Amino acid sequence: MNPTPLPLSEVLAQARWWRLRISPLRRVQLPDFTGPALRAALGAACRLTGCAQGCDQGPCRVGAGCFFYDAFEPGTAGRPAYRLDTSDLDGRTVEPGEVREVGLVCFSHAGPLLAALQVALARGLDRGRTGWTVRAVEEVSGAALLPALEAAPGERVVELRTPACLEQDRAPLLRPEAVDVLHAIRKRAKSLGVLVGPLPVFGGEVEARLLERGEGEVKIWSARRQQEQYLRACTARWRVRPTPEQAWWLELGRVIGIGGRTAYGFGVLGCLV
């Protein structure tokens, strides 16, 4: 028998949420998926603001206890402590003075990560290194961003909004089912350490109907490597009738993401009532 999940509010209370309103210094054309570029820029900014050893682009020589290692690199603990939301930037041409938003959710190192993100934006995301001005930083209540589960019973649409390459037994899973999304959320929750007690075991019992699937290679821009890369991944939408426990985990996935190997770094899951 699976353990009863904590109230979602208790999990959300472990995170801090921000919306950053930003404007570019000059006209900029952003790629379809801005997340990889921002994640790479954030990593470089974490090194710049938190590395005392001068590791530059090489491997971290300190390991646990180094801000860059603890907050950004999975390392042996496997717990990158944040998730980015760049959906307001993706694929857009943004003019100077035009205001867009970036979201940041932190489960640890919140203050230093927020500071590093602002440095990353100032240093630029595109190939031309166009800097962004941070016009406002607003901390928001995580609990206010998610509807109460009791208010949304019954069917819902579950969507992988960003191209993702989930894994099963360390092999790419390019045609995932709804239950595979639950497995990915469980793995991510374990890596973050945000839950108490044993994790549930999901079988193949999720009642779901596939609505749409897209798969192929997605071109992304890596600011770290300064080159284009290709991600073999898929998007998908299902109509799901979840059990209360499954609904809880799907809502959690909206907060923490679905894990690595996604075009946003840690994925965005949409649950549409």
Tab-separated table of C-alpha atoms in Angstrom:
chain	number	residue	atom	x	y	z
A	1	MET	CA	0.000	0.000	0.000
A	2	ASN	CA	1.388	3.396	-0.999
A	3	PRO	CA	1.936	6.026	1.702
A	4	THR	CA	-0.505	8.918	1.960
A	5	PRO	CA	1.109	11.987	0.355
A	6	LEU	CA	1.802	15.052	2.424
A	7	PRO	CA	-0.537	17.986	1.876
A	8	LEU	CA	0.722	19.746	-1.216
A	9	SER	CA	0.938	22.972	0.769
A	10	GLU	CA	3.633	21.385	2.978
A	11	VAL	CA	5.744	20.563	-0.060
A	12	LEU	CA	5.204	24.004	-1.565
A	13	ALA	CA	6.266	25.582	1.711
A	14	GLN	CA	9.749	24.138	1.129
A	15	ALA	CA	10.167	26.202	-2.052
A	16	ARG	CA	10.541	29.892	-2.817
A	17	TRP	CA	9.104	31.308	-6.013
A	18	TRP	CA	9.993	34.416	-8.003
A	19	ARG	CA	8.861	36.146	-11.150
A	20	LEU	CA	11.492	38.383	-12.757
A	21	ARG	CA	10.315	41.038	-15.212
A	22	ILE	CA	13.077	41.680	-17.712
A	23	SER	CA	13.803	43.730	-20.860
A	24	PRO	CA	16.618	43.338	-23.428
A	25	LEU	CA	19.090	46.145	-24.100
A	26	ARG	CA	18.605	45.669	-27.839
A	27	ARG	CA	16.345	43.718	-30.193
A	28	VAL	CA	16.819	39.992	-29.708
A	29	GLN	CA	15.490	36.888	-31.458
A	30	LEU	CA	15.213	34.029	-28.982
A	31	PRO	CA	15.278	30.314	-29.843
A	32	ASP	CA	12.216	28.092	-29.625
A	33	PHE	CA	13.437	26.792	-26.251
A	34	THR	CA	15.325	29.348	-24.171
A	35	GLY	CA	15.712	27.100	-21.140
A	36	PRO	CA	19.033	25.441	-22.089
A	37	ALA	CA	20.693	28.789	-22.791
A	38	LEU	CA	19.452	30.264	-19.506
A	39	ARG	CA	20.477	27.169	-17.568
A	40	ALA	CA	23.997	27.336	-19.046
A	41	ALA	CA	24.213	31.059	-18.322
A	42	LEU	CA	23.035	30.411	-14.764
A	43	GLY	CA	25.753	27.814	-14.281
A	44	ALA	CA	28.412	30.248	-15.468
A	45	ALA	CA	27.003	32.919	-13.143
A	46	CYS	CA	27.035	30.465	-10.207
A	47	ARG	CA	30.729	29.886	-10.833
A	48	LEU	CA	31.337	33.620	-11.101
A	49	THR	CA	29.474	34.498	-7.898
A	50	GLY	CA	30.185	31.442	-5.748
A	51	CYS	CA	33.444	29.770	-6.807
A	52	ALA	CA	36.506	30.613	-4.729
A	53	GLN	CA	38.819	28.097	-6.450
A	54	GLY	CA	38.873	29.494	-9.984
A	55	CYS	CA	37.649	26.264	-11.577
A	56	ASP	CA	36.426	28.266	-14.593
A	57	GLN	CA	34.854	25.855	-17.111
A	58	GLY	CA	36.531	22.719	-15.756
A	59	PRO	CA	35.124	20.278	-13.213
A	60	CYS	CA	34.434	21.500	-9.707
A	61	ARG	CA	37.485	20.745	-7.542
A	62	VAL	CA	35.687	21.302	-4.246
A	63	GLY	CA	32.554	19.159	-4.515
A	64	ALA	CA	30.053	19.180	-1.669
A	65	GLY	CA	30.150	22.510	0.125
A	66	CYS	CA	30.748	24.516	-3.035
A	67	PHE	CA	27.717	26.629	-3.976
A	68	PHE	CA	28.086	25.809	-7.691
A	69	TYR	CA	28.346	22.085	-7.017
A	70	ASP	CA	25.562	21.907	-4.432
A	71	ALA	CA	23.052	24.109	-6.232
A	72	PHE	CA	23.745	23.509	-9.906
A	73	GLU	CA	25.501	20.236	-10.654
A	74	PRO	CA	23.727	16.946	-9.909
A	75	GLY	CA	26.937	15.409	-8.566
A	76	THR	CA	26.501	12.246	-6.541
A	77	ALA	CA	23.495	13.625	-4.677
A	78	GLY	CA	21.571	14.245	-7.911
A	79	ARG	CA	19.611	17.203	-6.619
A	80	PRO	CA	19.769	20.377	-8.721
A	81	ALA	CA	17.826	22.694	-6.472
A	82	TYR	CA	15.813	24.855	-8.841
A	83	ARG	CA	13.500	24.965	-11.845
A	84	LEU	CA	13.251	27.695	-14.482
A	85	ASP	CA	10.222	28.781	-16.475
A	86	THR	CA	11.130	30.539	-19.731
A	87	SER	CA	7.835	30.014	-21.552
A	88	ASP	CA	7.325	33.794	-21.872
A	89	LEU	CA	10.592	34.063	-23.846
A	90	ASP	CA	10.554	31.035	-26.130
A	91	GLY	CA	10.602	31.721	-29.842
A	92	ARG	CA	9.955	35.447	-29.426
A	93	THR	CA	11.483	38.529	-30.966
A	94	VAL	CA	11.754	41.012	-28.094
A	95	GLU	CA	12.308	44.722	-28.593
A	96	PRO	CA	14.291	47.005	-26.244
A	97	GLY	CA	12.059	48.085	-23.373
A	98	GLU	CA	9.559	45.280	-23.965
A	99	VAL	CA	8.918	43.447	-20.697
A	100	ARG	CA	8.928	39.655	-20.447
A	101	GLU	CA	8.949	37.275	-17.472
A	102	VAL	CA	11.183	34.496	-16.196
A	103	GLY	CA	10.116	32.213	-13.351
A	104	LEU	CA	12.407	30.663	-10.749
A	105	VAL	CA	11.485	28.019	-8.168
A	106	CYS	CA	14.164	27.184	-5.562
A	107	PHE	CA	14.232	24.337	-3.054
A	108	SER	CA	17.585	25.402	-1.594
A	109	HIS	CA	20.240	28.108	-2.072
A	110	ALA	CA	17.374	30.456	-2.906
A	111	GLY	CA	19.098	33.786	-2.273
A	112	PRO	CA	22.375	32.957	-4.067
A	113	LEU	CA	20.523	31.371	-7.000
A	114	LEU	CA	18.308	34.436	-7.415
A	115	ALA	CA	21.380	36.673	-7.383
A	116	ALA	CA	23.174	34.426	-9.880
A	117	LEU	CA	20.139	34.409	-12.189
A	118	GLN	CA	20.195	38.210	-12.334
A	119	VAL	CA	23.908	38.110	-13.194
A	120	ALA	CA	23.186	35.507	-15.895
A	121	LEU	CA	20.512	37.698	-17.482
A	122	ALA	CA	22.793	40.733	-17.456
A	123	ARG	CA	25.484	38.709	-19.260
A	124	GLY	CA	23.055	37.636	-21.990
A	125	LEU	CA	21.489	34.448	-23.365
A	126	ASP	CA	21.730	34.651	-27.161
A	127	ARG	CA	24.758	34.287	-29.403
A	128	GLY	CA	25.257	38.051	-29.428
A	129	ARG	CA	25.261	38.143	-25.620
A	130	THR	CA	22.460	40.679	-25.458
A	131	GLY	CA	22.133	41.789	-21.856
A	132	TRP	CA	18.787	42.006	-20.061
A	133	THR	CA	17.722	44.585	-17.499
A	134	VAL	CA	15.860	43.183	-14.502
A	135	ARG	CA	13.022	45.647	-13.959
A	136	ALA	CA	11.287	43.910	-11.057
A	137	VAL	CA	11.692	40.849	-8.863
A	138	GLU	CA	8.485	39.595	-7.280
A	139	GLU	CA	8.355	36.780	-4.753
A	140	VAL	CA	5.076	34.929	-5.048
A	141	SER	CA	3.258	32.343	-2.971
A	142	GLY	CA	3.630	28.855	-4.393
A	143	ALA	CA	0.350	27.791	-2.830
A	144	ALA	CA	-1.459	30.520	-4.750
A	145	LEU	CA	-0.162	29.220	-8.085
A	146	LEU	CA	-1.823	25.813	-7.900
A	147	PRO	CA	-5.548	25.126	-7.586
A	148	ALA	CA	-6.740	23.003	-4.697
A	149	LEU	CA	-6.966	19.387	-5.782
A	150	GLU	CA	-10.406	19.097	-4.224
A	151	ALA	CA	-11.628	21.811	-6.586
A	152	ALA	CA	-10.608	19.884	-9.696
A	153	PRO	CA	-11.769	16.250	-9.479
A	154	GLY	CA	-12.295	14.008	-12.475
A	155	GLU	CA	-10.703	14.188	-15.904
A	156	ARG	CA	-7.877	16.485	-16.843
A	157	VAL	CA	-5.458	16.926	-19.714
A	158	VAL	CA	-1.818	16.225	-18.861
A	159	GLU	CA	0.723	17.753	-21.192
A	160	LEU	CA	4.487	17.563	-21.632
A	161	ARG	CA	4.799	21.174	-22.710
A	162	THR	CA	8.507	21.013	-23.477
A	163	PRO	CA	10.351	18.349	-25.472
A	164	ALA	CA	11.496	15.668	-23.057
A	165	CYS	CA	13.528	12.503	-23.235
A	166	LEU	CA	12.451	10.399	-20.287
A	167	GLU	CA	14.459	7.325	-19.364
A	168	GLN	CA	13.707	3.763	-18.385
A	169	ASP	CA	16.534	1.537	-17.172
A	170	ARG	CA	18.962	4.250	-18.344
A	171	ALA	CA	17.685	4.048	-21.925
A	172	PRO	CA	15.825	6.877	-23.714
A	173	LEU	CA	12.051	6.522	-23.612
A	174	LEU	CA	10.886	8.384	-26.703
A	175	ARG	CA	7.236	7.293	-26.642
A	176	PRO	CA	6.335	7.655	-22.958
A	177	GLU	CA	2.941	6.871	-21.495
A	178	ALA	CA	1.194	8.821	-18.756
A	179	VAL	CA	2.500	6.430	-16.100
A	180	ASP	CA	6.070	7.206	-17.227
A	181	VAL	CA	5.433	10.860	-16.411
A	182	LEU	CA	4.481	9.838	-12.865
A	183	HIS	CA	7.679	7.784	-12.597
A	184	ALA	CA	9.719	10.819	-13.720
A	185	ILE	CA	8.046	13.068	-11.138
A	186	ARG	CA	8.718	10.513	-8.400
A	187	LYS	CA	12.399	10.317	-9.396
A	188	ARG	CA	12.712	14.095	-9.404
A	189	ALA	CA	11.032	14.371	-5.988
A	190	LYS	CA	13.457	11.818	-4.576
A	191	SER	CA	16.479	13.654	-5.984
A	192	LEU	CA	15.288	16.930	-4.475
A	193	GLY	CA	14.614	15.363	-1.101
A	194	VAL	CA	11.354	17.300	-0.747
A	195	LEU	CA	9.244	14.367	0.495
A	196	VAL	CA	9.219	12.406	3.718
A	197	GLY	CA	8.814	8.640	3.896
A	198	PRO	CA	8.775	5.932	1.209
A	199	LEU	CA	7.803	6.787	-2.362
A	200	PRO	CA	4.826	5.167	-4.086
A	201	VAL	CA	5.053	2.392	-6.633
A	202	PHE	CA	3.064	3.178	-9.775
A	203	GLY	CA	1.969	0.297	-11.940
A	204	GLY	CA	0.386	0.495	-15.357
A	205	GLU	CA	-3.005	1.376	-13.921
A	206	VAL	CA	-3.210	5.060	-14.953
A	207	GLU	CA	-6.440	5.620	-16.855
A	208	ALA	CA	-5.284	7.731	-19.796
A	209	ARG	CA	-5.949	8.268	-23.493
A	210	LEU	CA	-3.279	9.685	-25.784
A	211	LEU	CA	-4.458	12.862	-27.554
A	212	GLU	CA	-1.330	14.000	-29.332
A	213	ARG	CA	2.334	13.080	-29.602
A	214	GLY	CA	5.247	14.760	-31.303
A	215	GLU	CA	8.729	13.345	-31.533
A	216	GLY	CA	11.980	14.111	-33.288
A	217	GLU	CA	15.118	16.153	-32.911
A	218	VAL	CA	14.859	19.549	-31.256
A	219	LYS	CA	17.539	22.145	-32.001
A	220	ILE	CA	18.652	24.066	-28.932
A	221	TRP	CA	21.390	26.635	-28.349
A	222	SER	CA	23.976	25.862	-25.675
A	223	ALA	CA	25.437	29.038	-24.188
A	224	ARG	CA	27.981	26.928	-22.302
A	225	ARG	CA	29.363	25.298	-25.471
A	226	GLN	CA	28.486	28.234	-27.758
A	227	GLN	CA	26.989	25.920	-30.354
A	228	GLU	CA	23.734	24.392	-31.470
A	229	GLN	CA	22.855	20.948	-30.152
A	230	TYR	CA	20.144	18.463	-30.951
A	231	LEU	CA	17.921	16.762	-28.402
A	232	ARG	CA	16.021	13.607	-29.378
A	233	ALA	CA	12.786	14.126	-27.515
A	234	CYS	CA	9.008	14.157	-27.605
A	235	THR	CA	5.999	16.141	-26.493
A	236	ALA	CA	2.658	14.569	-25.627
A	237	ARG	CA	-0.846	15.218	-24.327
A	238	TRP	CA	-3.124	12.728	-22.572
A	239	ARG	CA	-6.632	12.878	-21.223
A	240	VAL	CA	-6.293	11.352	-17.765
A	241	ARG	CA	-8.750	10.306	-15.089
A	242	PRO	CA	-6.349	10.125	-12.137
A	243	THR	CA	-6.885	8.643	-8.723
A	244	PRO	CA	-6.545	11.208	-5.888
A	245	GLU	CA	-2.968	10.030	-5.290
A	246	GLN	CA	-2.059	10.284	-8.974
A	247	ALA	CA	-3.624	13.761	-9.147
A	248	TRP	CA	-1.461	14.829	-6.206
A	249	TRP	CA	1.704	13.689	-7.993
A	250	LEU	CA	0.702	15.366	-11.240
A	251	GLU	CA	0.219	18.645	-9.388
A	252	LEU	CA	3.613	18.192	-7.718
A	253	GLY	CA	5.144	17.709	-11.171
A	254	ARG	CA	3.973	21.178	-12.135
A	255	VAL	CA	6.098	22.555	-9.298
A	256	ILE	CA	9.305	20.533	-9.455
A	257	GLY	CA	9.455	19.512	-13.108
A	258	ILE	CA	9.945	16.037	-14.514
A	259	GLY	CA	13.708	15.574	-14.406
A	260	GLY	CA	16.711	16.000	-16.658
A	261	ARG	CA	17.171	15.603	-20.412
A	262	THR	CA	14.435	18.080	-21.247
A	263	ALA	CA	14.544	21.285	-23.242
A	264	TYR	CA	13.950	23.309	-20.085
A	265	GLY	CA	16.613	21.637	-17.991
A	266	PHE	CA	14.065	20.092	-15.634
A	267	GLY	CA	10.898	20.046	-17.654
A	268	VAL	CA	7.496	21.676	-17.456
A	269	LEU	CA	4.393	19.595	-16.916
A	270	GLY	CA	1.015	21.156	-17.590
A	271	CYS	CA	-2.133	19.814	-15.921
A	272	LEU	CA	-5.171	21.363	-17.573
A	273	VAL	CA	-8.470	20.764	-15.813
